[in-house]
PDB file of C-alpha atoms in Angstrom:
ATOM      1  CA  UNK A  25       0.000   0.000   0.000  1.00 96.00           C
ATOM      2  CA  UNK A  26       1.301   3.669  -0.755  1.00 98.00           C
ATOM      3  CA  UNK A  27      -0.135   6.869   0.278  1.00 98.00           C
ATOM      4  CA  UNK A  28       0.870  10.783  -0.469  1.00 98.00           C
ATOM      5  CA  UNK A  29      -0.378  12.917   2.701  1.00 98.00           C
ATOM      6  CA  UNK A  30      -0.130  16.677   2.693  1.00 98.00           C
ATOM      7  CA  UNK A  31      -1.502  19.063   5.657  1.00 97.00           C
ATOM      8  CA  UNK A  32      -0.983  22.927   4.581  1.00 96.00           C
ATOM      9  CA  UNK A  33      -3.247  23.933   7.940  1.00 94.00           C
ATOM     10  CA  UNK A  34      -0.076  25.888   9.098  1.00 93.00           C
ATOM     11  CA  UNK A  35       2.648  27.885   7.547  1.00 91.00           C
ATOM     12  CA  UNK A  36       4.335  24.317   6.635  1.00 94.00           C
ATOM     13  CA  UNK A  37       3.871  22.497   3.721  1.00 96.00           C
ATOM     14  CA  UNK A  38       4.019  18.649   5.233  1.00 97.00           C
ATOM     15  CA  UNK A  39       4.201  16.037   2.565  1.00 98.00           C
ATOM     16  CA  UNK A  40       4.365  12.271   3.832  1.00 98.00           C
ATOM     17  CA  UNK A  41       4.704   9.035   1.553  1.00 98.00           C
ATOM     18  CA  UNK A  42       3.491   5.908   3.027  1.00 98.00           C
ATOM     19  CA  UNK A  43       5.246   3.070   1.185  1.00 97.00           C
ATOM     20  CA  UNK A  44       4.872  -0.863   2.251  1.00 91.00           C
ATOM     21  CA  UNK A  45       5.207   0.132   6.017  1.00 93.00           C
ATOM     22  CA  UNK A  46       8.048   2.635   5.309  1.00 97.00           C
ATOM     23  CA  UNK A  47       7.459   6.335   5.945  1.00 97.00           C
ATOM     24  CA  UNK A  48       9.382   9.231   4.406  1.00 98.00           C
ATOM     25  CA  UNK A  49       8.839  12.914   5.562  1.00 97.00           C
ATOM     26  CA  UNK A  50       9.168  16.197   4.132  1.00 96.00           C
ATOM     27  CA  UNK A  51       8.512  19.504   5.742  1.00 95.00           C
ATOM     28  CA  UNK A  52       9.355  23.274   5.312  1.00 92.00           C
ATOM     29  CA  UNK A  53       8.067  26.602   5.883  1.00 92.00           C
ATOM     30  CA  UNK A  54       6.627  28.290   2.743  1.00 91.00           C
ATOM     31  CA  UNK A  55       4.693  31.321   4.138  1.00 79.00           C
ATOM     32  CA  UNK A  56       2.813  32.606   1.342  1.00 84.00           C
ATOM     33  CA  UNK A  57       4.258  30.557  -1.562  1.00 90.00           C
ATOM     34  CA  UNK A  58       2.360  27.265  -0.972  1.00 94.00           C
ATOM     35  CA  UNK A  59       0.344  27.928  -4.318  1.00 92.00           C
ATOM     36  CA  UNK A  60       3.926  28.191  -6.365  1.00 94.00           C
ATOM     37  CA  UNK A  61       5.540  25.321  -4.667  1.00 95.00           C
ATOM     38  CA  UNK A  62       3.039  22.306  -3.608  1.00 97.00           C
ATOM     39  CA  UNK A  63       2.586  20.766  -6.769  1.00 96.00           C
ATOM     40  CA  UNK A  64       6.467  20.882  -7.335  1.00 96.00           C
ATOM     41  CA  UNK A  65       7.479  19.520  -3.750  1.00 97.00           C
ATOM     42  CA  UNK A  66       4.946  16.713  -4.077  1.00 98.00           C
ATOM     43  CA  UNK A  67       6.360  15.721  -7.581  1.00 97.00           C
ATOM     44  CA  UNK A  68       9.930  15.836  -6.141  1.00 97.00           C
ATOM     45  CA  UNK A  69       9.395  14.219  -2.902  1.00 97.00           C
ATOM     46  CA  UNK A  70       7.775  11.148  -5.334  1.00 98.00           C
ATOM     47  CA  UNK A  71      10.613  11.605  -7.773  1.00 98.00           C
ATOM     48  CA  UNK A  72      12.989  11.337  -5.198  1.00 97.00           C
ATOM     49  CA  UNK A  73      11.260   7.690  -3.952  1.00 97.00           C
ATOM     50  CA  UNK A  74      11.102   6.549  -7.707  1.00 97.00           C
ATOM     51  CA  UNK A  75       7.310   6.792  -7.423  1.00 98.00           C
ATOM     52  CA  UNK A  76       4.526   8.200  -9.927  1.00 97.00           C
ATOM     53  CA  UNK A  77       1.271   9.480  -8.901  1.00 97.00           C
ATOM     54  CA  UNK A  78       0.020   6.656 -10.381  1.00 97.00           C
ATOM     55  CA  UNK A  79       1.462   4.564  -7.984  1.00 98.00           C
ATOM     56  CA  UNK A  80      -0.295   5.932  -5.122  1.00 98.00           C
ATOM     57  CA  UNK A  81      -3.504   4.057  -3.574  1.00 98.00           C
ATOM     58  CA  UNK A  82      -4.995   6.448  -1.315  1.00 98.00           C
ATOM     59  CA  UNK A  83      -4.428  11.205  -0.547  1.00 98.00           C
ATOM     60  CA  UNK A  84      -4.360  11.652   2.533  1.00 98.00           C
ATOM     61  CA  UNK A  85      -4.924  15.505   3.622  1.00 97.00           C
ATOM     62  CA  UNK A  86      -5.583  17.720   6.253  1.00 97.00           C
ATOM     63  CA  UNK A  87      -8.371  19.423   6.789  1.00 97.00           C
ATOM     64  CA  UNK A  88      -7.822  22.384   9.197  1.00 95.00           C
ATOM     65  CA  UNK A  89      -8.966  24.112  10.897  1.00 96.00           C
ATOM     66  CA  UNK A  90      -6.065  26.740   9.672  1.00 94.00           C
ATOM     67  CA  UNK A  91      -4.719  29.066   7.374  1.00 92.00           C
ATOM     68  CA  UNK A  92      -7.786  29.637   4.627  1.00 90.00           C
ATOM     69  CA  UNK A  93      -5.752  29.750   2.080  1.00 92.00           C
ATOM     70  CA  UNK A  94      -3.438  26.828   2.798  1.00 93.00           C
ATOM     71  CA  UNK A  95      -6.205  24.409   3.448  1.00 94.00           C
ATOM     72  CA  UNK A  96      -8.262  25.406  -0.202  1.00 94.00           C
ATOM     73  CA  UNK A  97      -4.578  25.105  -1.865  1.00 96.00           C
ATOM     74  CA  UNK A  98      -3.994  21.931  -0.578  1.00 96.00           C
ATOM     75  CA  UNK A  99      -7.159  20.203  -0.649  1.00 96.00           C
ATOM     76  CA  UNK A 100      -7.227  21.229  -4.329  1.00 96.00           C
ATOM     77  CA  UNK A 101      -4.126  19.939  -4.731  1.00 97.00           C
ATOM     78  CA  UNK A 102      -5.066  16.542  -3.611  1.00 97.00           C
ATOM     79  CA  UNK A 103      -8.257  16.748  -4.981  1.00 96.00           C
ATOM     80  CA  UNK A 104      -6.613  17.307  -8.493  1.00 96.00           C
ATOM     81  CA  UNK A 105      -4.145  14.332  -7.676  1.00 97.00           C
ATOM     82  CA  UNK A 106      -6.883  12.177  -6.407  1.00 97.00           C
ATOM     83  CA  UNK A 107      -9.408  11.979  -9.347  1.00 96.00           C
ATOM     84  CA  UNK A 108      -6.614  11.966 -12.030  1.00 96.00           C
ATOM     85  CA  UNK A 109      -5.601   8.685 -11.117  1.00 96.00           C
ATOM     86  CA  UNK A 110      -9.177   7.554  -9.959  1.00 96.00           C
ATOM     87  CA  UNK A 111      -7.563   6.627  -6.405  1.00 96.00           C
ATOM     88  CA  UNK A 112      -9.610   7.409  -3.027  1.00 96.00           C
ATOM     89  CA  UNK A 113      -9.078   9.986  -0.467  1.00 97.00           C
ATOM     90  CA  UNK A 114      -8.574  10.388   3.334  1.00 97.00           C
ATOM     91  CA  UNK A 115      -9.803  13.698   5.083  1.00 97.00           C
ATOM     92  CA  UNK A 116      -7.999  14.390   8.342  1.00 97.00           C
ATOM     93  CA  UNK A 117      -8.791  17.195  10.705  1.00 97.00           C
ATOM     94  CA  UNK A 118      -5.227  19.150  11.581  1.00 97.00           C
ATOM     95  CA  UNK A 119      -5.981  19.487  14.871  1.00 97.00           C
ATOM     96  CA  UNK A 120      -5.900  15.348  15.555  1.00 97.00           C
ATOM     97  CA  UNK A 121      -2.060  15.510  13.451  1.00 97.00           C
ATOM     98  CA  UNK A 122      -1.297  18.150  16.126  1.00 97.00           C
ATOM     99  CA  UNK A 123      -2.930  16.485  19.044  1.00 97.00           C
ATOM    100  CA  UNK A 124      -0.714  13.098  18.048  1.00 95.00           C
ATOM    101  CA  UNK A 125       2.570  15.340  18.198  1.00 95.00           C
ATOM    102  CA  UNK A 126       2.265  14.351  22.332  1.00 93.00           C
ATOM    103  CA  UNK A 127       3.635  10.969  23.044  1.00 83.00           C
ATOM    104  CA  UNK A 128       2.700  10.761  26.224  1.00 80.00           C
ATOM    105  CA  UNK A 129      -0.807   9.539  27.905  1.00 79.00           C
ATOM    106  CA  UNK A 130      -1.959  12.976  29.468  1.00 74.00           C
ATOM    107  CA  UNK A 131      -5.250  13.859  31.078  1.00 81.00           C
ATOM    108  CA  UNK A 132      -5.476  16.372  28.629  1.00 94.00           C
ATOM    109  CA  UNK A 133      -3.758  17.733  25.397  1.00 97.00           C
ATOM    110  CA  UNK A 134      -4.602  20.809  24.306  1.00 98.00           C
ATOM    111  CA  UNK A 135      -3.469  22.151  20.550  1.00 98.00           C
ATOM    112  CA  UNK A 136      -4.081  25.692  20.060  1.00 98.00           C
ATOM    113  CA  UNK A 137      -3.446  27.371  16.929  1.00 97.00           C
ATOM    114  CA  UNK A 138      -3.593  30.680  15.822  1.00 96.00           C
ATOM    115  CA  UNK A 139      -6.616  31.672  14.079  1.00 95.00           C
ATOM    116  CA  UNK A 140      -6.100  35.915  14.023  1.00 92.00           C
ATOM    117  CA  UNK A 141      -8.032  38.297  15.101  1.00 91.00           C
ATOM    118  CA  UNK A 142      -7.696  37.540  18.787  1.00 93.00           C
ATOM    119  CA  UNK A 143      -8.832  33.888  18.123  1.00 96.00           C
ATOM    120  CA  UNK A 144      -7.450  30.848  18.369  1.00 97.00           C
ATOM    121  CA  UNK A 145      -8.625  27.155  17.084  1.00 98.00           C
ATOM    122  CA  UNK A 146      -8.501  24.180  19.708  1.00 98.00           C
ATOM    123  CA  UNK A 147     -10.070  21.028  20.875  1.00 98.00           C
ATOM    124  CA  UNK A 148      -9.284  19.000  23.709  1.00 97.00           C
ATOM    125  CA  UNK A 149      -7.923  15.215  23.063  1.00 96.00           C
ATOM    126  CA  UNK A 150      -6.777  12.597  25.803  1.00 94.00           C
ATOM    127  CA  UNK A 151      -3.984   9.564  24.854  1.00 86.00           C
ATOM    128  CA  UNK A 152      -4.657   6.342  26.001  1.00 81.00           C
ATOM    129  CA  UNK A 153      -3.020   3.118  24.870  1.00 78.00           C
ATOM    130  CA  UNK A 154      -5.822   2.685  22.266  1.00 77.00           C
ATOM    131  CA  UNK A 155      -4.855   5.885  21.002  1.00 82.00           C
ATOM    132  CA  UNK A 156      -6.073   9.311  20.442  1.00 89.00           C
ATOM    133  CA  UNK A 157      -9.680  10.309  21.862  1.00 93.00           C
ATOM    134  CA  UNK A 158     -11.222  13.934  20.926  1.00 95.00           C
ATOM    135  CA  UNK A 159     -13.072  15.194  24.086  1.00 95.00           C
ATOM    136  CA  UNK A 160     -14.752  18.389  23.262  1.00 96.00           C
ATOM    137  CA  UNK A 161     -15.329  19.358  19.190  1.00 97.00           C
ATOM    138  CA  UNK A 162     -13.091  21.874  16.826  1.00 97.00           C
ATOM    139  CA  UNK A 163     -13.828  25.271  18.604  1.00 97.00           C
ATOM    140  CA  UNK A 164     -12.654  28.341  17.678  1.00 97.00           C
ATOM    141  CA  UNK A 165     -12.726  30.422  21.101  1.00 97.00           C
ATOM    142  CA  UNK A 166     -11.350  33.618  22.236  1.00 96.00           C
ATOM    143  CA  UNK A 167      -8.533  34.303  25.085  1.00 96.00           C
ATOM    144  CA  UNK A 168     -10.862  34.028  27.957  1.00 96.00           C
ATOM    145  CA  UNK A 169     -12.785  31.026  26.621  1.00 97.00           C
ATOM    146  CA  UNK A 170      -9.197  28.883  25.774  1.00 97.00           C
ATOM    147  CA  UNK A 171      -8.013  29.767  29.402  1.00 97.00           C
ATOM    148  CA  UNK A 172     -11.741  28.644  30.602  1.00 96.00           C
ATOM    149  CA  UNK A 173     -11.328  25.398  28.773  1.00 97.00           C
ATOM    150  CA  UNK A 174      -7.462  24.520  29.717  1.00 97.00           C
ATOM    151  CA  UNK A 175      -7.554  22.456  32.769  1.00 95.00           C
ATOM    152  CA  UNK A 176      -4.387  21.749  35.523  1.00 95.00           C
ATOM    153  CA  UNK A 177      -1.711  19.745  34.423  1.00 94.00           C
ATOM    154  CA  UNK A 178      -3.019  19.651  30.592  1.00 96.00           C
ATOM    155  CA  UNK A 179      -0.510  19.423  27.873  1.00 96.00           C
ATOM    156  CA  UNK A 180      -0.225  22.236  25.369  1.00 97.00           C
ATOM    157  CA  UNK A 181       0.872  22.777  22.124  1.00 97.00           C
ATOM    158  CA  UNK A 182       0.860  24.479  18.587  1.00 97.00           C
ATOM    159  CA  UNK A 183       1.946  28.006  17.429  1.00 95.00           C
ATOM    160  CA  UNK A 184      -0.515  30.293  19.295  1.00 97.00           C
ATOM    161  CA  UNK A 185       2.201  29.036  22.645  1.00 97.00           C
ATOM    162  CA  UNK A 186       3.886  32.023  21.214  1.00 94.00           C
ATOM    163  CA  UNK A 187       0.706  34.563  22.110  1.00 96.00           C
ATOM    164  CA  UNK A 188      -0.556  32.808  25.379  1.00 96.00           C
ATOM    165  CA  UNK A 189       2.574  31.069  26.459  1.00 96.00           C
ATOM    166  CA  UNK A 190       3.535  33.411  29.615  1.00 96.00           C
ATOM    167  CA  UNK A 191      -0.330  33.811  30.922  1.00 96.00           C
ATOM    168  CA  UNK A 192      -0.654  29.801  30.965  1.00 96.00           C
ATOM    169  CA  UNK A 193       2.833  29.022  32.887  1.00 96.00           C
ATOM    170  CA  UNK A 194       1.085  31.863  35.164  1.00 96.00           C
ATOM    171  CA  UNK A 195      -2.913  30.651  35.467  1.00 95.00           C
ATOM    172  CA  UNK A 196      -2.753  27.074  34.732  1.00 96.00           C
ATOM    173  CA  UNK A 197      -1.720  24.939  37.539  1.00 96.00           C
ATOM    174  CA  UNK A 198       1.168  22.344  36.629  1.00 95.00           C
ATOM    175  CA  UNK A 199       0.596  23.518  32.558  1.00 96.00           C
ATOM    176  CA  UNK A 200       3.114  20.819  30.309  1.00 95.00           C
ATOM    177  CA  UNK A 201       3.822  23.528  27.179  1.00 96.00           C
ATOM    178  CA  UNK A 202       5.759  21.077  24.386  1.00 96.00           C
ATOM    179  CA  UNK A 203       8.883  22.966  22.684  1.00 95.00           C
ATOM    180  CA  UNK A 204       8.509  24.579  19.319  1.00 95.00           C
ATOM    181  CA  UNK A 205       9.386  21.183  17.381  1.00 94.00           C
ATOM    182  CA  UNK A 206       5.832  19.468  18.504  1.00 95.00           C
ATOM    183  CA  UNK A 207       4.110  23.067  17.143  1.00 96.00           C
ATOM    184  CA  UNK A 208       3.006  22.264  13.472  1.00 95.00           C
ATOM    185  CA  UNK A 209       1.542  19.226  11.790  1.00 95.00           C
ATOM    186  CA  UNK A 210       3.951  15.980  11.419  1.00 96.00           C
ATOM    187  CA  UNK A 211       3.647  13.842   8.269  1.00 97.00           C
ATOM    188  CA  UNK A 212       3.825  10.731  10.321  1.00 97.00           C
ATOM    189  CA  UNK A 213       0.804  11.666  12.151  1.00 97.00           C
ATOM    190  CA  UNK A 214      -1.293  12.134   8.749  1.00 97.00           C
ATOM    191  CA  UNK A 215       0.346   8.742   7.603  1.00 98.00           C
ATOM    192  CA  UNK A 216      -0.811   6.971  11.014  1.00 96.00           C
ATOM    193  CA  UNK A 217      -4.484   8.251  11.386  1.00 96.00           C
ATOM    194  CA  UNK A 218      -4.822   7.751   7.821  1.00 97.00           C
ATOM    195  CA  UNK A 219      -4.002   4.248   8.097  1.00 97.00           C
ATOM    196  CA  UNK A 220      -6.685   3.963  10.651  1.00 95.00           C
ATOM    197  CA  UNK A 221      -9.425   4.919   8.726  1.00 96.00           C
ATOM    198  CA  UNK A 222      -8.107   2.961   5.190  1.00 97.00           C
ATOM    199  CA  UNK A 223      -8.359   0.304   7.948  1.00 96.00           C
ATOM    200  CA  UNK A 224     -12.286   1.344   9.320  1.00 94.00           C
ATOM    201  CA  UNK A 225     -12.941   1.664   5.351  1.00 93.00           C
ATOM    202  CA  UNK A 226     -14.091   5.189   6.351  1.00 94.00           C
ATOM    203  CA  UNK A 227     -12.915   6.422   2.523  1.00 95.00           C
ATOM    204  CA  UNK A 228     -14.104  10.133   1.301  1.00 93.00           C
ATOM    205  CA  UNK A 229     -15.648  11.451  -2.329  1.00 89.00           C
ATOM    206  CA  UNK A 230     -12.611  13.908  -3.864  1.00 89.00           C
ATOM    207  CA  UNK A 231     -15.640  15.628  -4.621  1.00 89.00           C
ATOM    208  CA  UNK A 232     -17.453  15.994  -1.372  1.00 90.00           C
ATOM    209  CA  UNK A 233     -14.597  16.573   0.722  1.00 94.00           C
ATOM    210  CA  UNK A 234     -14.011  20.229   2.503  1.00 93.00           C
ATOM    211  CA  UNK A 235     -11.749  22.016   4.781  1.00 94.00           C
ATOM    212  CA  UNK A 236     -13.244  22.235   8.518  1.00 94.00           C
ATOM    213  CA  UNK A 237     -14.346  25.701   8.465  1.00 92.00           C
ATOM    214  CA  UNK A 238     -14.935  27.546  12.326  1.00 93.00           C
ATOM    215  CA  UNK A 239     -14.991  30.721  10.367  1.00 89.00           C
ATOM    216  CA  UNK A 240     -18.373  30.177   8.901  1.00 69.00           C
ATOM    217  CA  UNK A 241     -19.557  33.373   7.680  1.00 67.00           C
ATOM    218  CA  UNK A 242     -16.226  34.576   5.979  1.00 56.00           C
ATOM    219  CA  UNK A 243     -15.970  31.625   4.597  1.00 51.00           C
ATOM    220  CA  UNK A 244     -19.722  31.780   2.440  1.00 50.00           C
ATOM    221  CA  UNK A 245     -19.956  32.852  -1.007  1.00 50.00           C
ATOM    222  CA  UNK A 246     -22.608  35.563  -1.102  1.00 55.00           C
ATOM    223  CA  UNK A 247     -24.642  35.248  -4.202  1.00 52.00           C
ATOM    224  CA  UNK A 248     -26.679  38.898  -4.999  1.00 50.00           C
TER     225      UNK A 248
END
């Protein structure tokens, strides 16, 4: 089995090829030149493996909540990838990817990411040794409402540490905040909850499959 993941949630373009239980990652910070570089990376990365799109059996890509932009670019990009070669895909939500960056069991593992405007996107997840277990749904809450939700001793992690990460060391009893490395998206984790739903047969339509909007209203169209 071979799959090509992507996430583009973030300000990292994370491209992960699952090949007959081997995984390769590639990762890099493009800022606002995803659009002029995805297709490119993806072709080398499977260049670089000896591997053709064609060769790929399931996409595997993230769904956000994040950057507006990167999640429409690379959920295209899949898209495109996906029905040329007639091959299913796998939609997974960013904020799992980020939650699986903590290898420890916790009580509580927070991501938060930065969502502008004074915002930030979050869930809550716990780690057992069946795996990862989302506790409260995608939420996109404001400073007072993360610090509300944030209980003692949780683990926290993703780039909006760098807005909030003073104010939690300070109001959040016995706080675990991970180091900059465990901030963004790992191609491993796409690769590994992808595998679990291949494995639950819980397969998406290329063209039914969206980005996990908590934006709603700037995200609608508006016909006249």
């Amino acid at each position: 089995m071979k799959i090509l993941a992507v996430d583009t949630s973030t300000s990292y373009l994370c491209i992960g090829v699952y090949d007959n239980l081997k995984v390769y990652e590639y990762t890099f910070e493009v800022g606002r030149q995803l659009s002029a570089v995805i297709t490119v990376s993806i072709k080398r990365v499977l260049d670089a493996l000896g591997l053709k799109v064609e060769d790929i059996d399931y996409f595997a890509c993230g769904l956000g909540p994040g950057s507006f932009t990167g999640m429409r670019v690379g959920l295209a990009a899949l898209k495109g990838l996906s029905w040329s070669v007639k091959k299913p895909m796998v939609g997974v939500p960013s904020l799992d990817i980020l939650a699986k960056n903590c290898l420890k069991e916790s009580l509580s593992i927070v991501p938060i990411i930065d969502a502008k405007r004074s915002l930030i996107y979050t869930s809550v997840f716990r780690k057992n040794k069946a795996g990862l277990v989302k506790t409260k749904p995608y939420l996109l809450l404001n400073e007072d409402e993360l610090f509300k939700l944030i209980k003692p001793r949780s683990i926290v992690l993703g780039d909006a540490v760098n807005l909030y990460k003073d104010k939690l060391i300070a109001q959040v009893k016995g706080v675990v905040i991970l180091d900059k490395e465990y901030w963004y998206p790992k191609p491993r984790n796409i690769i590994e909850l992808a595998l679990e739903r291949i494995k639950n047969k819980k397969l998406d339509n290329c063209f039914e499959l969206s980005p996990i909007y908590l934006y709603p209203k700037e995200c609608q169209v508006r016909r006249k």
